[in-house]
Coordinates of C-alpha atoms in Angstrom, one line a residue:
Chain A
M8 CA 114.7 70.7 88.7
S9 CA 118.0 68.9 88.5
P10 CA 118.4 66.8 85.3
L11 CA 119.8 64.0 87.5
P12 CA 116.9 62.2 89.2
T13 CA 118.9 59.4 90.9
F14 CA 121.5 61.8 92.4
S15 CA 118.7 64.1 93.5
T16 CA 116.8 61.5 95.5
M17 CA 119.8 60.5 97.6
A18 CA 119.5 61.2 101.4
P19 CA 122.4 63.4 102.5
E20 CA 125.3 61.4 103.9
A21 CA 123.4 58.1 104.2
G22 CA 126.1 56.4 102.1
L23 CA 128.9 57.7 104.3
K24 CA 127.1 56.6 107.5
Q25 CA 126.6 53.2 105.9
A26 CA 130.3 53.1 105.1
M27 CA 131.3 54.1 108.6
A28 CA 129.5 51.0 109.9
L29 CA 131.3 48.7 107.5
S30 CA 134.9 47.4 107.6
R31 CA 137.3 48.5 104.9
P32 CA 137.2 45.1 103.0
D33 CA 133.4 45.2 103.2
I34 CA 133.2 48.6 101.5
I35 CA 135.5 47.3 98.7
E36 CA 133.5 44.1 98.5
T37 CA 130.4 46.1 98.0
M38 CA 132.0 48.1 95.2
K39 CA 133.2 44.9 93.6
Q40 CA 129.7 43.3 93.8
S41 CA 128.1 46.4 92.3
G42 CA 130.1 46.0 89.1
L43 CA 130.6 49.8 88.9
K44 CA 133.0 50.7 86.2
G45 CA 134.9 54.0 85.8
R46 CA 132.6 56.7 84.4
G47 CA 135.4 58.7 82.8
G48 CA 135.2 56.3 79.8
A49 CA 137.9 53.8 80.3
G50 CA 135.6 51.5 82.3
F51 CA 138.0 50.1 84.8
P52 CA 136.2 48.3 87.6
T53 CA 136.1 50.7 90.6
G54 CA 136.1 48.0 93.3
M55 CA 139.2 46.4 91.8
K56 CA 141.0 49.8 91.7
W57 CA 140.2 50.5 95.3
N58 CA 141.3 47.0 96.3
F59 CA 144.7 47.4 94.7
A60 CA 145.2 50.7 96.5
A61 CA 143.9 49.3 99.8
A62 CA 146.3 46.4 99.6
A63 CA 149.4 48.6 98.9
Q64 CA 151.5 49.3 102.0
A65 CA 152.4 53.0 102.5
E66 CA 152.4 55.7 105.1
E67 CA 150.3 58.0 102.9
K68 CA 147.7 57.4 100.3
F69 CA 145.6 59.7 98.2
V70 CA 142.1 59.9 96.7
I71 CA 142.1 62.0 93.6
C72 CA 138.9 63.1 92.0
N73 CA 139.4 63.7 88.3
A74 CA 137.4 66.8 87.4
D75 CA 139.5 67.6 84.4
E76 CA 136.5 67.0 82.1
G77 CA 138.0 67.9 78.7
E78 CA 136.6 65.3 76.2
P79 CA 134.7 67.3 73.5
G80 CA 131.0 67.1 74.1
T81 CA 131.3 66.2 77.8
F82 CA 129.8 68.5 80.5
K83 CA 128.1 66.1 82.9
D84 CA 130.8 66.5 85.6
R85 CA 130.2 70.3 85.6
V86 CA 126.5 69.7 86.3
I87 CA 127.3 67.1 89.0
L88 CA 129.7 69.4 90.7
Q89 CA 127.2 72.3 90.5
D90 CA 124.2 70.4 91.7
H91 CA 125.6 67.4 93.7
A92 CA 129.0 68.4 95.0
D93 CA 128.2 66.8 98.4
L94 CA 127.6 63.5 96.8
V95 CA 131.0 63.6 95.1
F96 CA 132.8 64.6 98.4
E97 CA 130.9 61.9 100.2
G98 CA 132.1 59.4 97.6
M99 CA 135.7 60.6 98.1
T100 CA 135.4 60.3 101.9
I101 CA 134.1 56.7 101.5
A102 CA 137.0 55.9 99.1
G103 CA 139.4 57.5 101.7
K104 CA 138.1 55.1 104.3
A105 CA 138.2 52.1 102.0
I106 CA 141.8 52.5 100.9
G107 CA 143.1 54.1 104.1
A108 CA 143.8 57.6 102.7
K109 CA 143.7 60.8 104.8
E110 CA 143.9 63.3 101.9
G111 CA 141.7 63.9 98.9
I112 CA 142.5 66.2 96.0
V113 CA 140.0 67.4 93.5
F114 CA 141.7 68.2 90.2
L115 CA 139.4 70.8 88.8
R116 CA 140.0 71.9 85.2
G117 CA 141.1 75.5 84.7
E118 CA 138.0 76.2 82.5
Y119 CA 135.8 75.5 85.5
T120 CA 137.6 78.1 87.8
Y121 CA 134.2 79.7 88.3
L122 CA 133.0 76.6 90.2
R123 CA 135.8 76.8 92.7
S124 CA 134.4 79.3 95.3
Q125 CA 131.1 77.3 95.4
L126 CA 133.0 74.1 95.9
E127 CA 135.3 75.6 98.6
A128 CA 132.1 76.7 100.4
V129 CA 130.7 73.2 100.4
L130 CA 134.0 71.9 101.7
D131 CA 134.0 74.5 104.5
R132 CA 130.4 73.5 105.4
R133 CA 131.3 69.9 105.5
R134 CA 134.3 70.6 107.8
K135 CA 131.9 72.4 110.2
Q136 CA 129.4 69.5 110.0
K137 CA 132.3 67.1 110.9
L138 CA 132.0 65.3 107.6
L139 CA 135.6 66.2 106.8
G140 CA 138.7 66.7 109.0
K141 CA 139.6 64.8 112.1
A142 CA 137.1 62.5 113.8
I143 CA 134.5 62.3 111.0
L144 CA 131.0 61.8 112.5
G145 CA 132.6 61.1 115.9
S146 CA 134.7 58.2 114.6
D147 CA 138.5 57.9 114.3
L148 CA 138.3 58.4 110.6
E149 CA 140.4 61.4 109.3
F150 CA 140.0 62.8 105.8
D151 CA 140.2 66.2 104.2
I152 CA 139.8 67.4 100.6
R153 CA 141.6 70.2 98.8
I154 CA 141.1 71.6 95.3
F155 CA 143.9 71.9 92.8
M156 CA 143.3 74.0 89.7
G157 CA 144.3 72.6 86.3
A158 CA 145.9 74.9 83.8
G159 CA 144.2 74.0 80.5
A160 CA 145.5 70.7 79.2
Y161 CA 143.2 67.9 77.8
I162 CA 145.9 65.3 78.4
C163 CA 145.6 65.9 82.2
G164 CA 142.4 63.8 82.1
E165 CA 144.8 60.8 81.7
E166 CA 145.5 59.8 85.3
T167 CA 149.2 59.7 85.2
A168 CA 149.4 63.0 83.4
L169 CA 147.1 64.4 86.0
I170 CA 149.5 63.2 88.7
E171 CA 152.4 64.8 86.9
A172 CA 150.6 68.1 86.9
L173 CA 149.8 67.8 90.6
E174 CA 153.5 67.2 91.2
G175 CA 154.4 70.4 89.3
F176 CA 155.6 68.8 86.0
R177 CA 154.4 69.0 82.4
G178 CA 151.3 66.9 81.9
E179 CA 153.1 64.0 80.2
P180 CA 151.7 60.6 80.8
R181 CA 153.9 58.0 82.5
N182 CA 154.5 54.5 81.5
R183 CA 152.1 52.1 83.1
P184 CA 152.9 49.9 85.1
P185 CA 153.6 50.9 87.7
F186 CA 150.0 52.0 88.1
P187 CA 148.9 54.9 90.3
V188 CA 147.3 52.5 92.7
N189 CA 150.9 51.5 93.7
T190 CA 153.0 54.5 92.6
G191 CA 150.8 57.5 92.3
F192 CA 151.0 61.1 93.6
L193 CA 154.4 61.6 95.2
G194 CA 155.1 57.9 94.6
R195 CA 152.3 57.0 97.0
P196 CA 149.4 54.7 96.3
S197 CA 146.6 56.8 94.8
I198 CA 143.3 56.2 93.2
V199 CA 142.1 58.5 90.5
N200 CA 138.3 58.4 90.0
N201 CA 136.0 60.4 87.8
V202 CA 133.5 62.8 89.4
E203 CA 130.6 60.6 88.4
T204 CA 132.2 57.4 89.6
L205 CA 132.6 58.8 93.1
A206 CA 129.1 60.1 93.2
S207 CA 127.8 56.7 92.0
A208 CA 129.9 55.0 94.7
A209 CA 128.1 57.1 97.4
C210 CA 124.8 56.1 95.9
I211 CA 125.7 52.4 95.9
L212 CA 126.7 52.5 99.5
Q213 CA 123.4 54.1 100.4
K214 CA 121.0 52.1 98.3
G215 CA 122.8 48.8 98.1
V216 CA 124.2 46.6 95.4
D217 CA 120.9 45.1 94.3
W218 CA 119.4 48.5 93.7
W219 CA 122.3 49.5 91.5
K220 CA 122.4 46.2 89.6
A221 CA 118.7 46.4 88.9
T222 CA 119.5 48.9 86.1
G223 CA 121.9 48.5 83.2
T224 CA 123.2 45.3 81.6
E225 CA 125.1 42.4 83.0
H226 CA 128.6 43.8 82.2
S227 CA 127.7 47.5 82.6
T228 CA 125.6 48.0 85.7
G229 CA 123.7 51.0 86.9
I230 CA 122.8 54.4 85.5
K231 CA 125.0 56.6 83.4
I232 CA 125.0 60.4 83.0
F233 CA 125.2 61.5 79.4
S234 CA 126.1 64.9 78.0
V235 CA 124.1 65.4 74.8
S236 CA 124.9 68.2 72.3
G237 CA 124.8 68.8 68.6
D238 CA 121.9 68.6 66.2
C239 CA 119.0 67.6 68.4
G240 CA 115.9 69.3 69.9
K241 CA 116.8 68.9 73.5
P242 CA 120.5 69.0 74.2
G243 CA 121.6 68.8 77.9
V244 CA 122.5 66.4 80.6
Y245 CA 120.5 63.1 80.9
E246 CA 120.4 60.1 83.1
F247 CA 119.9 56.8 81.3
P248 CA 120.4 53.2 82.2
M249 CA 123.5 51.6 80.8
G250 CA 122.8 49.5 77.7
I251 CA 120.4 52.1 76.1
T252 CA 120.5 51.9 72.3
V253 CA 121.6 54.9 70.3
A254 CA 118.1 55.0 68.7
Q255 CA 116.3 55.1 72.1
L256 CA 118.6 57.8 73.3
L257 CA 118.0 59.9 70.1
K258 CA 114.3 59.6 70.7
E259 CA 114.6 61.0 74.2
V260 CA 116.7 64.0 73.1
A261 CA 114.6 64.7 70.0
G262 CA 117.4 63.8 67.6
E263 CA 115.7 61.4 65.3
G264 CA 116.7 61.5 61.7
A265 CA 120.3 62.1 62.6
K266 CA 123.0 61.2 60.1
A267 CA 125.5 59.9 62.7
V268 CA 126.2 60.1 66.4
Q269 CA 129.6 60.5 67.9
V270 CA 129.6 58.4 71.1
G271 CA 132.5 59.0 73.5
G272 CA 133.6 62.4 72.3
A273 CA 136.4 63.1 69.8
S274 CA 138.2 60.0 71.0
G275 CA 135.1 57.8 70.6
L276 CA 133.3 56.2 67.7
C277 CA 131.3 57.7 65.0
I278 CA 128.1 55.6 64.7
P279 CA 126.2 55.8 61.4
A280 CA 122.4 55.6 61.2
S281 CA 122.5 52.0 60.1
Q282 CA 124.0 51.0 63.5
F283 CA 121.6 53.0 65.8
Q284 CA 120.4 49.7 67.3
R285 CA 123.7 49.2 69.0
A286 CA 123.8 49.6 72.8
I287 CA 125.8 52.1 74.7
A288 CA 127.6 50.0 77.3
F289 CA 131.1 48.8 77.9
E290 CA 130.5 45.6 76.0
D291 CA 129.3 47.4 72.8
I292 CA 130.0 51.1 72.4
P293 CA 132.0 52.3 75.5
T294 CA 131.6 55.9 76.5
G295 CA 132.4 58.5 79.1
G296 CA 129.0 60.0 78.4
S297 CA 129.6 62.3 75.5
I298 CA 127.0 62.2 72.8
I299 CA 127.3 64.5 69.8
V300 CA 124.5 64.3 67.3
F301 CA 125.2 65.1 63.6
G302 CA 122.2 66.1 61.4
Q303 CA 121.9 65.2 57.7
Q304 CA 123.4 68.5 56.7
R305 CA 126.8 67.8 58.4
D306 CA 129.9 67.1 56.4
M307 CA 131.8 64.3 58.1
L308 CA 135.1 65.7 56.8
D309 CA 134.4 69.0 58.6
V310 CA 133.8 67.0 61.8
L311 CA 137.0 65.0 61.4
H312 CA 138.9 68.2 60.6
N313 CA 137.7 69.7 63.9
F314 CA 138.6 66.6 65.9
L315 CA 142.0 66.3 64.4
D316 CA 142.8 70.0 65.0
F317 CA 141.9 69.3 68.5
F318 CA 144.2 66.3 68.9
V319 CA 147.1 68.0 67.1
D320 CA 146.7 70.9 69.6
E321 CA 146.3 68.7 72.7
S322 CA 148.8 65.9 72.0
C323 CA 151.5 66.3 74.7
G324 CA 154.2 65.6 72.1
Q325 CA 155.9 63.0 74.1
C326 CA 155.6 60.0 71.8
T327 CA 156.0 60.0 68.1
P328 CA 152.9 58.0 66.9
C329 CA 150.6 60.6 68.5
R330 CA 152.6 63.7 67.9
L331 CA 153.2 63.1 64.2
G332 CA 150.3 60.6 63.5
N333 CA 147.6 63.1 64.3
R334 CA 149.3 65.7 62.2
K335 CA 149.5 63.3 59.2
L336 CA 145.8 62.4 59.7
L337 CA 144.9 66.1 59.7
E338 CA 146.8 66.7 56.5
G339 CA 145.0 63.7 55.0
V340 CA 141.6 65.2 55.9
E341 CA 142.7 68.4 54.2
L342 CA 143.7 66.4 51.1
L343 CA 140.3 64.6 51.1
K344 CA 138.5 67.9 51.4
E345 CA 140.4 69.2 48.4
G346 CA 139.6 66.0 46.5
K347 CA 143.3 65.2 46.1
C348 CA 143.7 62.0 48.1
S349 CA 144.3 58.7 46.3
M350 CA 142.8 55.5 47.5
A351 CA 146.2 54.1 48.1
Y352 CA 147.1 57.0 50.3
L353 CA 143.8 56.7 52.2
Q354 CA 144.6 53.1 52.9
E355 CA 148.0 54.2 54.1
L356 CA 146.4 56.7 56.5
C357 CA 144.2 53.9 57.8
A358 CA 147.2 51.8 58.5
L359 CA 148.8 54.7 60.2
G360 CA 145.7 55.0 62.4
D361 CA 146.0 51.3 63.3
T362 CA 149.6 51.8 64.2
M363 CA 148.8 54.8 66.4
Q364 CA 146.2 52.7 68.3
I365 CA 148.9 50.1 69.0
A366 CA 152.0 52.2 69.5
S367 CA 150.9 55.3 71.3
K368 CA 151.9 55.6 74.9
C369 CA 148.6 56.7 76.4
G370 CA 144.9 56.7 75.7
L371 CA 145.0 60.0 73.8
G372 CA 147.1 58.6 70.9
Q373 CA 145.5 55.2 71.1
S374 CA 142.0 56.6 70.7
S375 CA 142.5 59.7 68.5
P376 CA 142.4 57.8 65.2
S377 CA 139.1 56.1 66.2
A378 CA 136.9 58.8 64.7
F379 CA 139.0 58.9 61.5
L380 CA 138.8 55.2 61.0
S381 CA 135.1 54.9 61.7
V382 CA 134.3 57.8 59.3
V383 CA 136.4 56.2 56.6
K384 CA 134.7 52.9 57.2
N385 CA 131.1 54.2 57.4
F386 CA 131.0 57.2 55.2
R387 CA 133.4 56.2 52.4
E388 CA 131.0 57.4 49.6
E389 CA 131.3 60.9 51.0
L390 CA 135.0 61.1 51.0
M391 CA 136.6 60.3 47.6
G392 CA 136.9 62.5 44.5
R393 CA 135.4 65.6 46.0
T394 CA 135.5 68.8 43.9
Y395 CA 137.3 71.8 45.0
S396 CA 134.1 73.8 45.8
H397 CA 133.6 71.7 49.0
V398 CA 136.6 73.4 50.7
Chain B
M2 CA 163.3 102.4 102.0
L3 CA 162.5 102.3 98.4
M4 CA 161.3 99.0 97.2
T5 CA 161.7 98.1 93.5
D6 CA 159.0 96.2 91.6
R7 CA 161.4 93.3 91.3
E8 CA 162.0 93.1 95.1
R9 CA 158.3 93.2 95.7
L10 CA 157.6 90.5 93.1
A11 CA 160.4 88.3 94.6
G12 CA 159.0 88.8 98.1
E13 CA 155.5 87.7 96.9
I14 CA 156.9 84.6 95.3
K15 CA 158.9 83.7 98.4
A16 CA 155.8 84.1 100.6
L17 CA 153.7 82.0 98.2
A18 CA 156.4 79.3 98.0
E19 CA 156.8 79.2 101.8
Q20 CA 153.1 78.6 102.2
H21 CA 153.7 75.4 100.4
D22 CA 157.0 74.5 102.2
N23 CA 158.9 75.4 99.0
C24 CA 157.8 72.1 97.5
R25 CA 157.7 71.5 93.8
T26 CA 154.0 70.5 93.9
A27 CA 153.4 74.3 94.4
L28 CA 154.8 75.2 91.0
I29 CA 151.5 75.4 89.1
P30 CA 149.6 77.2 91.9
I31 CA 152.4 79.8 92.3
V32 CA 152.5 80.5 88.6
Q33 CA 148.7 80.7 88.4
E34 CA 148.7 83.3 91.2
I35 CA 151.5 85.4 89.9
K36 CA 150.1 85.3 86.3
Q37 CA 146.7 86.4 87.5
K38 CA 148.1 89.4 89.3
Y39 CA 150.8 90.6 86.9
R40 CA 149.4 89.2 83.7
K41 CA 152.8 87.9 82.6
L42 CA 155.6 85.8 83.9
D43 CA 159.0 87.2 82.9
D44 CA 162.5 85.6 83.1
F45 CA 163.1 87.2 86.5
A46 CA 159.9 85.8 88.0
M47 CA 160.7 82.3 86.6
Q48 CA 164.3 82.6 88.1
V49 CA 162.9 83.5 91.5
I50 CA 160.4 80.7 91.4
A51 CA 163.1 78.2 90.4
D52 CA 165.4 79.4 93.2
Q53 CA 162.6 79.0 95.8
L54 CA 161.7 75.5 94.7
G55 CA 165.3 74.4 94.2
I56 CA 164.9 73.6 90.5
H57 CA 166.4 75.0 87.2
P58 CA 164.6 77.9 85.6
V59 CA 164.3 75.9 82.4
E60 CA 162.1 73.5 84.4
V61 CA 159.8 76.3 85.2
Y62 CA 159.7 77.5 81.6
S63 CA 159.1 73.9 80.5
V64 CA 156.0 73.6 82.7
V65 CA 154.8 77.2 82.0
S66 CA 155.0 76.7 78.2
F67 CA 153.1 73.3 78.4
Y68 CA 149.8 74.5 79.7
A69 CA 147.3 76.6 77.6
F70 CA 146.3 78.7 80.6
L71 CA 149.9 79.5 81.7
G72 CA 152.5 80.7 79.2
S73 CA 155.1 83.4 79.9
A74 CA 153.9 86.1 77.4
A75 CA 152.0 89.1 78.6
H76 CA 148.3 89.1 78.1
G77 CA 145.5 91.6 78.3
K78 CA 143.4 92.5 81.3
Y79 CA 140.6 90.4 79.8
I80 CA 141.5 87.1 78.2
I81 CA 138.6 86.1 75.9
R82 CA 138.7 82.4 75.2
L83 CA 136.3 81.3 72.5
C84 CA 135.5 77.5 72.3
R85 CA 136.4 76.0 69.0
T86 CA 135.4 72.4 69.6
I87 CA 132.8 70.5 67.6
S88 CA 129.5 71.5 69.2
C89 CA 130.4 75.2 69.5
D90 CA 131.7 75.0 65.9
M91 CA 128.4 73.6 64.7
Q92 CA 126.5 76.3 66.6
G93 CA 128.4 79.1 64.7
K94 CA 131.6 80.0 66.5
E95 CA 133.1 81.1 63.2
R96 CA 130.9 84.2 63.0
V97 CA 131.4 85.1 66.6
M98 CA 135.2 84.8 66.0
R99 CA 134.9 87.1 63.0
Q100 CA 132.9 89.7 64.9
M101 CA 135.3 89.6 67.8
E102 CA 138.3 90.2 65.5
N103 CA 136.4 93.0 63.8
D104 CA 135.4 94.8 67.0
L105 CA 138.8 94.5 68.7
G106 CA 140.9 95.0 65.5
I107 CA 143.2 92.1 66.4
R108 CA 143.4 88.4 65.4
F109 CA 143.1 85.4 67.6
G110 CA 146.3 84.9 69.5
E111 CA 147.0 88.6 69.8
T112 CA 146.5 91.3 72.5
T113 CA 145.2 94.8 71.8
A114 CA 147.8 97.6 71.8
D115 CA 146.3 99.1 75.0
G116 CA 146.8 95.8 76.8
K117 CA 143.1 95.4 77.6
F118 CA 142.0 92.4 75.6
S119 CA 143.6 89.1 74.5
L120 CA 141.8 86.8 72.1
E121 CA 142.6 83.1 72.5
W122 CA 141.1 79.8 71.3
A123 CA 139.9 77.3 73.9
N124 CA 139.3 73.6 73.4
C125 CA 136.0 72.2 74.7
M126 CA 135.0 74.1 77.8
G127 CA 132.1 72.0 78.8
M128 CA 129.2 74.2 77.6
C129 CA 128.4 72.1 74.5
D130 CA 124.7 72.3 74.9
Q131 CA 124.7 76.1 75.1
G132 CA 127.2 77.1 72.4
P133 CA 128.9 79.0 71.1
A134 CA 130.5 79.4 74.5
M135 CA 133.4 81.6 75.7
L136 CA 135.2 82.6 78.8
V137 CA 136.1 86.1 79.7
N138 CA 138.7 85.6 82.4
E139 CA 136.8 83.3 84.7
R140 CA 133.3 84.2 83.6
V141 CA 131.5 82.1 81.2
Y142 CA 129.2 83.3 78.4
T143 CA 126.9 81.0 76.5
R144 CA 124.9 81.2 73.3
V145 CA 127.0 84.0 72.2
T146 CA 125.8 85.6 68.9
P147 CA 127.8 88.0 66.7
E148 CA 125.4 90.8 67.8
R149 CA 126.1 90.2 71.5
V150 CA 129.9 90.5 71.0
H151 CA 129.8 94.3 71.2
E152 CA 127.7 94.3 74.3
I153 CA 130.0 91.9 76.1
L154 CA 133.1 93.9 75.2
E155 CA 131.3 97.1 76.4
E156 CA 130.6 95.3 79.7
C157 CA 134.3 94.7 80.1
R158 CA 135.2 98.3 79.0
R159 CA 132.9 99.8 81.6
S160 CA 135.3 98.5 84.2
F161 CA 138.2 100.6 82.8
G162 CA 138.9 104.2 83.6
V163 CA 136.8 106.9 85.3
H164 CA 133.4 105.3 84.8
A165 CA 134.5 102.0 86.4
T166 CA 132.5 100.9 89.4
E167 CA 134.3 98.7 91.9
Q168 CA 131.6 96.2 91.9
K169 CA 132.0 95.5 88.3
E170 CA 135.7 95.1 88.7
V171 CA 135.1 92.4 91.3
Y172 CA 132.6 90.7 89.2
L173 CA 134.6 90.4 86.1
V174 CA 138.2 90.2 87.2

């Protein structure tokens, strides 16, 4: 049984057929009405993104599916691609019609190379079924999809870095604006959407706006797919409505009694037990779906150490706040573990974290200090004056 | 006519580049293909790629050195990538690492003297609910325990030498 009940109950290609009957502005209007926000974590309204790209004038446009799922603790896109690839490709085709693109590219992370042959087979079948290629379902719509393999870089989950990689460059994020919806792949208008966003778009076209808005909260509509790992009884992929509280979620995954929950992966927030009543939604705790549960036995400094090792390794090195800031935070965690960090220096590190959030060029550096800052704020009594034996 | 290895490599790169109209967007796919086949990317190969795409070889090196799955150095027949990110870490990747190093006699970041195995770290590979996870080339192993390490390495070794079966080659490579 697939862990994704909503995606499993979708009738094949019903969303696409629905979209074929609609005009381009109507498809975009539907997406806007639904209130769907980007499922990769940034939460940009999908309808607005499609609208910008649709309005841009160009000979060529591109629909790019971001399957470079690299956020620690996230694996929902892998499950969606394994079990519901058709729904993702359907969403891409709908997006292609909406913005007027003829080419779609799936940017699949190198770690998921083993999924490629299976996805290529689905694409081949769709071409035979006239769901891709020229004259889709007998109309004048033309759209095809190819797969591009990533080469192992977390930063390529950032949309402009992803485009740089597609173009054959180092995955270093660009300045925004201009945004990809105007100047994207090869300088053409491009939309970059997460795997889950595209699958959700296909569902919305099929079942309608009201059905989608019936779940979730006012500002975060619909269902969300979560990847749950760490110290809980039932790790795995789950579908929950947006707005679920951390406590409710923990109950579902048999993770009650947790010390803290990391929501949104390494670049997300570390939520202590006292705040488990908070809701997971864009208006409270935003997330791309990564939930990592920490049991009572976990040392938060070990967790931070792991996260900062990750960021030091994955920073592209382009801008100074991120390249050096993460390194200084890592050294700070090492000092704390040795019990050699003064309060004044800890405060300085927090100020550095604030600076990184403001001054870094892209989302990586802007969000990498979040975990550090939230642990310092919420678990202060664990941090200071530790004895050497903890190391 | 005798064809040197270099000529053959150059011919292959040219053919690959032409499939993509010698366009720079083909850089990463070309490097991926050549690396998979030859398990390294030397200066000569980078020069030929650069010539084909009309860019400076330093540009090729700059891209190749950026990505964790590329890199110009030679690697073993099997690249073992163990996930070191938080969930796999909490599920005991440290002991798997130690056993892997013991069984192969090399450290992470190194390749065995016979050129068969390379040990590398990977950042989150999306198997967090089934850790510790690792990739052997493209194949994924989940819930790896220190005891299973030997068995997995033997599975790879069976594809070397006279006892190798073709089917296993195909499965693992």
